CSV table of C-alpha atoms and ligand atoms in Angstrom, one decimal:
chain,number,residue,atom,x,y,z
A,189,UNK,CA,-5.6,1.3,-30.2
A,190,UNK,CA,-9.6,1.7,-30.4
A,191,UNK,CA,-10.5,4.5,-27.3
A,192,UNK,CA,-9.2,4.9,-23.9
A,193,UNK,CA,-10.4,1.9,-22.1
A,194,UNK,CA,-11.8,4.5,-19.2
A,195,UNK,CA,-13.0,8.2,-20.4
A,196,UNK,CA,-12.8,9.1,-16.7
A,197,UNK,CA,-10.9,8.1,-14.1
A,198,UNK,CA,-11.4,9.8,-10.7
A,199,UNK,CA,-9.2,9.1,-7.4
A,200,UNK,CA,-9.9,10.0,-4.4
A,201,UNK,CA,-6.7,10.3,-2.7
A,202,UNK,CA,-3.7,11.9,-4.9
A,203,UNK,CA,-1.0,11.0,-3.2
A,204,UNK,CA,2.1,8.6,-4.1
A,205,UNK,CA,-0.4,6.0,-4.9
A,206,UNK,CA,-2.7,6.9,-6.5
A,207,UNK,CA,-0.5,10.6,-7.6
A,208,UNK,CA,1.3,6.9,-10.2
A,209,UNK,CA,-2.1,5.9,-10.5
A,210,UNK,CA,-3.2,8.7,-11.8
A,211,UNK,CA,0.3,9.5,-14.4
A,212,UNK,CA,0.4,5.9,-15.3
A,213,UNK,CA,-2.8,5.1,-17.1
A,214,UNK,CA,-2.4,9.2,-18.7
A,215,UNK,CA,0.8,8.0,-20.0
A,216,UNK,CA,-0.4,4.9,-21.8
A,217,UNK,CA,-3.7,6.8,-22.6
A,218,UNK,CA,-5.7,4.9,-20.2
A,219,UNK,CA,-8.1,7.2,-19.5
A,220,UNK,CA,-9.7,10.5,-21.3
A,221,UNK,CA,-9.7,12.6,-17.0
A,222,UNK,CA,-8.9,12.7,-14.3
A,223,UNK,CA,-10.5,13.7,-11.6
A,224,UNK,CA,-9.1,14.6,-8.1
A,225,UNK,CA,-10.7,13.4,-5.0
A,226,UNK,CA,-9.4,15.2,-1.8
A,227,UNK,CA,-9.2,17.3,1.5
A,228,UNK,CA,-7.4,19.8,1.6
A,229,UNK,CA,-7.4,22.3,-1.6
A,230,UNK,CA,-4.1,23.0,-2.0
A,231,UNK,CA,-2.7,20.3,-2.4
A,232,UNK,CA,-4.9,18.5,-5.2
A,233,UNK,CA,-4.6,22.8,-6.7
A,234,UNK,CA,-0.7,21.2,-7.1
A,235,UNK,CA,-2.2,17.8,-8.3
A,236,UNK,CA,-3.0,20.0,-11.2
A,237,UNK,CA,0.6,21.3,-11.2
A,238,UNK,CA,2.0,18.6,-11.1
A,239,UNK,CA,-0.6,17.3,-14.4
A,240,UNK,CA,-1.9,14.6,-12.3
A,241,UNK,CA,-5.2,15.1,-12.6
A,242,UNK,CA,-7.2,17.3,-14.9
A,243,UNK,CA,-9.4,18.6,-11.5
A,244,UNK,CA,-10.6,18.4,-8.8
A,245,UNK,CA,-12.9,18.4,-6.2
A,246,UNK,CA,-13.3,18.5,-1.7
A,247,UNK,CA,-17.4,16.6,-2.6
A,248,UNK,CA,-16.5,12.6,-2.7
A,249,UNK,CA,-20.0,12.3,-4.0
A,250,UNK,CA,-19.1,14.8,-7.1
A,251,UNK,CA,-16.0,13.3,-8.3
A,252,UNK,CA,-17.2,10.3,-8.3
A,253,UNK,CA,-20.8,11.3,-10.4
A,254,UNK,CA,-19.6,10.1,-13.9
A,255,UNK,CA,-16.7,8.8,-13.6
A,256,UNK,CA,-16.7,5.1,-14.7
A,257,UNK,CA,-13.2,4.1,-12.8
A,258,UNK,CA,-12.9,4.8,-9.0
A,259,UNK,CA,-9.8,5.0,-7.2
A,260,UNK,CA,-10.2,5.0,-3.5
A,261,UNK,CA,-6.0,5.7,-3.1
A,262,UNK,CA,-6.2,6.7,1.1
A,263,UNK,CA,-5.5,5.6,4.2
A,264,UNK,CA,-6.8,2.5,5.5
A,265,UNK,CA,-8.9,4.8,8.0
A,266,UNK,CA,-10.1,6.6,6.1
A,267,UNK,CA,-11.6,4.6,4.0
A,268,UNK,CA,-14.8,4.0,4.9
A,269,UNK,CA,-16.0,7.3,5.4
A,270,UNK,CA,-14.8,7.6,1.5
A,271,UNK,CA,-16.2,5.5,0.5
A,272,UNK,CA,-19.8,6.8,2.4
A,273,UNK,CA,-19.1,9.7,0.6
A,274,UNK,CA,-19.1,9.2,-2.5
A,275,UNK,CA,-21.2,5.9,-2.7
A,276,UNK,CA,-24.8,8.4,-4.0
A,277,UNK,CA,-22.0,9.7,-6.9
A,278,UNK,CA,-20.8,6.2,-8.0
A,279,UNK,CA,-23.0,5.4,-11.4
A,280,UNK,CA,-24.8,2.6,-12.4
A,281,UNK,CA,-21.8,1.6,-14.2
A,282,UNK,CA,-18.9,2.4,-12.4
A,283,UNK,CA,-16.1,-0.2,-11.7
A,284,UNK,CA,-14.8,1.0,-8.4
A,285,UNK,CA,-11.1,0.2,-6.7
A,286,UNK,CA,-8.4,0.8,-3.9
A,287,UNK,CA,-4.9,0.4,-3.3
A,288,UNK,CA,-5.2,-0.4,0.4
A,289,UNK,CA,-2.3,-2.1,1.9
A,290,UNK,CA,-4.5,-4.7,4.4
A,291,UNK,CA,-7.3,-6.8,2.3
A,292,UNK,CA,-9.8,-7.8,4.8
A,293,UNK,CA,-10.7,-4.6,6.1
A,294,UNK,CA,-11.9,-3.2,2.7
A,295,UNK,CA,-13.6,-5.5,1.8
A,296,UNK,CA,-15.4,-4.7,5.0
A,297,UNK,CA,-15.8,-1.7,5.0
A,298,UNK,CA,-17.4,-1.6,1.4
A,299,UNK,CA,-19.9,-4.3,1.9
A,300,UNK,CA,-21.2,-1.9,4.9
A,301,UNK,CA,-21.1,1.0,2.5
A,302,UNK,CA,-21.2,0.3,-1.4
A,303,UNK,CA,-24.5,-0.6,-1.2
A,304,UNK,CA,-25.5,-1.7,-4.7
A,305,UNK,CA,-22.4,-1.6,-6.4
A,306,UNK,CA,-20.0,-3.7,-4.4
A,307,UNK,CA,-20.2,-6.2,-6.9
A,308,UNK,CA,-18.2,-3.3,-9.0
A,309,UNK,CA,-15.8,-3.3,-6.2
A,310,UNK,CA,-12.0,-5.1,-7.0
A,311,UNK,CA,-10.1,-4.9,-3.8
A,312,UNK,CA,-7.0,-4.2,-4.5
A,313,UNK,CA,-2.5,-4.0,-3.4
A,314,UNK,CA,-0.5,-3.3,-5.5
A,315,UNK,CA,2.8,-3.9,-4.4
A,316,UNK,CA,4.8,-1.6,-4.9
A,317,UNK,CA,6.2,1.5,-3.4
A,318,UNK,CA,8.4,4.5,-1.0
A,319,UNK,CA,8.7,5.4,1.8
A,320,UNK,CA,7.7,8.9,0.1
A,321,UNK,CA,4.2,10.8,1.0
A,322,UNK,CA,2.3,13.0,-1.0
A,323,UNK,CA,2.0,13.5,-4.5
A,324,UNK,CA,5.0,15.6,-5.6
A,325,UNK,CA,6.6,12.1,-4.3
A,326,UNK,CA,4.3,9.9,-7.3
A,327,UNK,CA,5.4,9.0,-10.1
A,328,UNK,CA,4.2,7.2,-13.5
A,329,UNK,CA,6.4,4.1,-13.5
A,330,UNK,CA,5.7,3.2,-10.1
A,331,UNK,CA,4.5,-0.2,-10.6
A,332,UNK,CA,6.1,-1.5,-13.7
A,333,UNK,CA,7.4,-4.8,-12.7
A,334,UNK,CA,6.1,-5.3,-9.8
A,335,UNK,CA,3.5,-7.1,-8.4
A,336,UNK,CA,-0.4,-6.3,-8.1
A,337,UNK,CA,-2.6,-8.9,-6.1
A,338,UNK,CA,-6.7,-8.2,-6.3
A,339,UNK,CA,-8.5,-9.5,-3.5
A,340,UNK,CA,-11.7,-10.6,-5.3
A,341,UNK,CA,-14.7,-12.5,-3.1
A,342,UNK,CA,-18.1,-14.4,-3.6
A,343,UNK,CA,-19.4,-11.1,-5.4
A,344,UNK,CA,-17.4,-9.4,-7.4
A,345,UNK,CA,-18.5,-8.7,-11.1
A,346,UNK,CA,-16.1,-10.6,-13.7
A,347,UNK,CA,-16.3,-8.3,-16.6
A,348,UNK,CA,-15.5,-5.4,-13.4
A,349,UNK,CA,-12.5,-7.7,-12.3
A,350,UNK,CA,-11.3,-8.3,-15.6
A,351,UNK,CA,-11.6,-4.1,-16.4
A,352,UNK,CA,-9.7,-3.8,-13.5
A,353,UNK,CA,-7.2,-6.8,-13.8
A,354,UNK,CA,-6.3,-5.1,-17.5
A,355,UNK,CA,-5.7,-1.3,-16.4
A,356,UNK,CA,-2.7,-2.7,-14.0
A,357,UNK,CA,-1.0,-5.2,-16.4
A,358,UNK,CA,-0.8,-2.2,-19.4
A,359,UNK,CA,1.1,0.1,-17.0
A,360,UNK,CA,3.1,-3.3,-16.9
A,361,UNK,CA,2.2,-4.3,-13.6
A,362,UNK,CA,1.9,-7.8,-13.2
A,363,UNK,CA,-1.4,-9.4,-11.3
A,364,UNK,CA,-2.3,-12.0,-9.6
A,365,UNK,CA,-5.5,-13.1,-7.2
A,366,UNK,CA,-5.9,-14.5,-3.8
A,367,UNK,CA,-8.4,-14.1,-0.4
A,368,UNK,CA,-7.8,-11.0,0.5
A,369,UNK,CA,-7.1,-12.9,5.0
A,370,UNK,CA,-4.2,-14.5,2.2
A,371,UNK,CA,-3.4,-12.0,1.4
A,372,UNK,CA,-3.1,-9.8,4.7
A,373,UNK,CA,-0.9,-13.2,5.8
A,374,UNK,CA,1.0,-13.0,3.5
A,375,UNK,CA,2.2,-9.3,3.9
A,376,UNK,CA,2.4,-9.1,7.4
A,377,UNK,CA,5.2,-11.5,7.1
A,378,UNK,CA,6.8,-9.4,4.4
A,379,UNK,CA,5.9,-6.2,4.7
A,380,UNK,CA,3.8,-5.3,8.1
A,381,UNK,CA,6.1,-6.5,10.2
A,382,UNK,CA,9.4,-5.6,8.7
A,383,UNK,CA,8.2,-1.7,8.7
A,384,UNK,CA,7.5,-1.9,12.8
A,385,UNK,CA,10.4,-4.3,13.2
A,386,UNK,CA,11.6,-0.6,11.2
A,387,UNK,CA,10.0,1.8,13.7
A,388,UNK,CA,11.4,-0.2,16.8
A,389,UNK,CA,14.8,-0.3,16.5
A,390,UNK,CA,14.9,3.3,15.4
A,391,UNK,CA,12.7,4.5,18.2
A,392,UNK,CA,14.8,2.2,20.3
A,393,UNK,CA,18.0,3.5,19.8
A,394,UNK,CA,16.4,7.3,19.3
A,395,UNK,CA,15.8,7.3,23.2
A,396,UNK,CA,19.8,6.4,23.9
A,397,UNK,CA,21.8,9.2,25.6
A,398,UNK,CA,24.1,7.4,23.1
A,399,UNK,CA,22.1,7.9,20.1
A,400,UNK,CA,23.8,11.1,18.4
A,401,UNK,CA,27.1,9.2,18.2
A,402,UNK,CA,25.6,5.9,17.7
A,403,UNK,CA,23.6,7.6,13.6
A,404,UNK,CA,26.8,9.8,13.3
A,405,UNK,CA,28.7,5.4,13.0
A,406,UNK,CA,25.5,4.3,11.6
A,407,UNK,CA,26.9,2.3,8.0
A,408,UNK,CA,24.9,1.1,5.6
A,409,UNK,CA,23.8,-1.8,6.8
A,410,UNK,CA,21.4,0.6,8.8
A,411,UNK,CA,20.2,2.6,6.2
A,412,UNK,CA,18.7,-0.1,4.7
A,413,UNK,CA,17.8,-2.0,7.4
A,414,UNK,CA,15.5,1.2,8.7
A,415,UNK,CA,14.8,2.8,5.4
A,416,UNK,CA,11.4,2.1,5.7
A,417,UNK,CA,11.3,4.1,9.4
A,418,UNK,CA,10.6,7.1,7.1
A,419,UNK,CA,7.5,5.9,6.1
A,420,UNK,CA,3.9,8.1,7.0
A,421,UNK,CA,3.2,7.2,10.6
A,422,UNK,CA,-0.3,7.5,9.4
A,423,UNK,CA,-0.3,4.5,7.1
A,424,UNK,CA,1.7,2.1,9.5
A,425,UNK,CA,-1.1,3.1,12.1
A,426,UNK,CA,-3.7,2.8,9.4
A,427,UNK,CA,-2.3,-0.7,8.2
A,428,UNK,CA,-1.7,-2.5,12.1
A,429,UNK,CA,-5.1,-0.9,12.6
A,430,UNK,CA,-6.5,-2.9,9.7
A,431,UNK,CA,-4.9,-6.0,9.7
A,432,UNK,CA,-4.2,-7.1,13.6
A,433,UNK,CA,-4.9,-10.2,13.9
A,434,UNK,CA,-2.3,-11.7,11.4
A,435,UNK,CA,0.8,-9.4,12.9
A,436,UNK,CA,0.2,-9.3,16.8
A,437,UNK,CA,0.7,-13.2,15.8
A,438,UNK,CA,4.4,-12.6,13.6
A,439,UNK,CA,5.2,-10.4,16.2
A,440,UNK,CA,4.4,-13.4,18.5
A,441,UNK,CA,6.7,-15.7,15.4
A,442,UNK,CA,9.4,-12.7,15.3
A,443,UNK,CA,9.5,-12.6,19.6
A,444,UNK,CA,10.1,-16.6,19.4
A,445,UNK,CA,12.6,-16.7,16.8
A,446,UNK,CA,14.7,-13.6,18.5
A,447,UNK,CA,14.1,-15.2,22.4
A,448,UNK,CA,16.0,-18.4,20.0
A,449,UNK,CA,19.6,-16.0,18.4
A,450,UNK,CA,19.4,-13.9,22.1
A,451,UNK,CA,19.9,-17.7,23.9
A,452,UNK,CA,22.2,-18.3,21.1
A,453,UNK,CA,23.7,-15.3,21.4
A,454,UNK,CA,24.4,-16.0,25.5
A,455,UNK,CA,25.5,-19.4,25.5
A,456,UNK,CA,28.8,-18.6,22.9
A,457,UNK,CA,26.2,-21.4,20.5
A,458,UNK,CA,28.4,-20.5,17.1
A,459,UNK,CA,27.4,-24.0,15.1
A,460,UNK,CA,23.8,-22.6,16.4
A,461,UNK,CA,24.1,-19.6,15.2
A,462,UNK,CA,25.7,-19.9,11.7
A,463,UNK,CA,23.6,-22.9,10.8
A,464,UNK,CA,21.0,-20.0,11.4
A,465,UNK,CA,22.6,-17.4,9.5
A,466,UNK,CA,23.0,-19.8,6.3
A,467,UNK,CA,19.8,-20.9,6.5
A,468,UNK,CA,18.1,-17.4,6.2
A,469,UNK,CA,20.9,-16.4,3.6
A,470,UNK,CA,20.2,-19.3,1.3
A,471,UNK,CA,16.5,-18.2,1.7
A,472,UNK,CA,16.7,-14.4,1.1
A,473,UNK,CA,20.0,-14.8,-1.7
A,474,UNK,CA,16.6,-17.3,-3.7
A,475,UNK,CA,14.5,-15.0,-2.8
A,476,UNK,CA,16.2,-11.7,-4.1
A,477,UNK,CA,17.5,-13.8,-7.5
A,478,UNK,CA,16.5,-12.3,-11.0
A,479,UNK,CA,13.2,-13.6,-11.8
A,480,UNK,CA,12.4,-15.5,-8.5
A,481,UNK,CA,9.4,-12.8,-7.8
A,482,UNK,CA,10.8,-10.2,-4.9
A,483,UNK,CA,10.3,-7.0,-4.8
A,484,UNK,CA,8.4,-5.9,-2.5
A,485,UNK,CA,6.5,-2.4,-1.2
A,486,UNK,CA,7.9,0.8,-0.2
B,663,LIG,P1,0.5,9.3,1.1
B,663,LIG,O1,1.2,10.2,0.1
B,663,LIG,O2,-0.2,10.2,1.6
B,663,LIG,O3,-1.4,9.4,-0.1
B,663,LIG,C1,-2.4,10.2,1.0
B,663,LIG,C2,-3.9,10.4,0.3
B,663,LIG,O4,-4.8,10.5,1.0
B,663,LIG,C3,-3.9,12.2,0.0
B,663,LIG,O5,-3.5,12.4,-0.5
B,663,LIG,C4,-4.6,12.7,1.4
B,663,LIG,O6,-4.9,13.6,1.4
B,663,LIG,C5,-4.6,11.8,1.4
B,663,LIG,N1,-6.4,11.7,2.3
B,663,LIG,C6,-5.3,11.4,3.3
B,663,LIG,N2,-6.0,11.5,5.2
B,663,LIG,C7,-7.3,11.1,4.4
B,663,LIG,C8,-8.3,11.7,4.9
B,663,LIG,N3,-8.3,11.1,6.6
B,663,LIG,N4,-10.1,11.3,4.0
B,663,LIG,C9,-9.8,11.7,2.8
B,663,LIG,N5,-8.4,11.7,2.2
B,663,LIG,C10,-7.0,11.3,3.0
B,663,LIG,O7,-0.5,7.2,0.8
B,663,LIG,P2,0.0,6.8,0.0
B,663,LIG,O8,1.5,5.7,0.6
B,663,LIG,O9,-0.5,7.0,-1.7
B,663,LIG,O10,-1.7,5.8,0.4
B,663,LIG,C11,-2.1,5.2,0.1
B,663,LIG,C12,-3.4,4.6,-0.1
B,663,LIG,O11,-2.0,3.0,-0.7
B,663,LIG,C13,-2.8,3.5,1.6
B,663,LIG,O12,-4.2,2.8,1.7
B,663,LIG,C14,-1.6,2.9,1.5
B,663,LIG,O13,-2.4,1.3,2.5
B,663,LIG,C15,-1.7,2.0,0.3
B,663,LIG,N6,-0.3,2.1,0.1
B,663,LIG,C16,0.3,2.6,-0.2
B,663,LIG,C17,1.3,1.9,-0.7
B,663,LIG,C18,3.2,2.5,-0.2
B,663,LIG,O14,4.2,2.1,-0.6
B,663,LIG,N7,2.9,4.4,0.2
B,663,LIG,C19,2.3,0.7,-1.6
B,663,LIG,C20,1.0,0.5,-1.5
B,663,LIG,C21,0.2,0.7,-1.4
B,663,LIG,P3,-4.6,14.9,2.1
B,663,LIG,O15,-2.5,15.8,1.2
B,663,LIG,O16,-5.6,16.0,2.2
B,663,LIG,O17,-3.5,14.3,3.2
């Protein structure tokens, strides 16, 4: 291989995803230097200690200056202000990408703030993660074997898109492209709705008088189903706000499905229950089969 694909990568938000991307890119020699951009000096100093970034700054424009790749990896609600703050530092060739879990809102933020750099902004979302957060949770192998969805728009430059695609592919991810609103509808169904269900169930049970006994007797199924309720509350607040429309549509559909299930249970309709469970089992078995691409976020 010739030299690294990027001389200087700036990562704004050196947490689980931004930190893992920095570690992964360094591990395969894709970038010569990584600059961390963040809010809290002690967290950024920790990122240097852990070998995730080479140096850091709390000034976004200063961190973006001289970087040929800028990765935005903060919670969705912080994206617009971050873009506004770093835009003046962007060089004329700099490629910008993000990892946010909802895409139409980020594209709007970028269109409003990045000015002449907007065509070099490549919206992205790695479908990989864990329920942990912060730089300590970052690891280089996070994206290997996972899918990354890029959601370019009409203005997106082909060259910038190609470089971001090549970056993720070099980290072992499979890249697919789709329209931002299609991404948001799909992720509302596969990721955002399940997180809300897990949060709602755990919160409901935690409010019951028998909660201690309930949690003490919880089996593996409960732990599997609710693991994602340990995810970061700020991140999930922002995802719900950024993907409201698609999420409300899925919540309505789920409400109808639950009402139908409730009716079958109340009526003692074993045939209806068994046929629903059989259909769902077949669908779950098929999507979890090796090579079926059923990997998910968190
Ligand atoms: P994380 O581990 O909590 O890291 C977030 C980083 O953003 C931290 O370094 C944090 O800095 C910084 N930050 C938080 N609020 C900020 C603000 N208002 N202004 C500037 N910086 C701020 O979160 P993450 O899981 O990596 O998520 C980052 C992005 O990736 C989110 O947009 C999320 O939607 C997306 N994503 C997450 C997953 C997942 O499973 N976790 C998967 C795919 C995509 P401090 O340490 O100073 O707070």
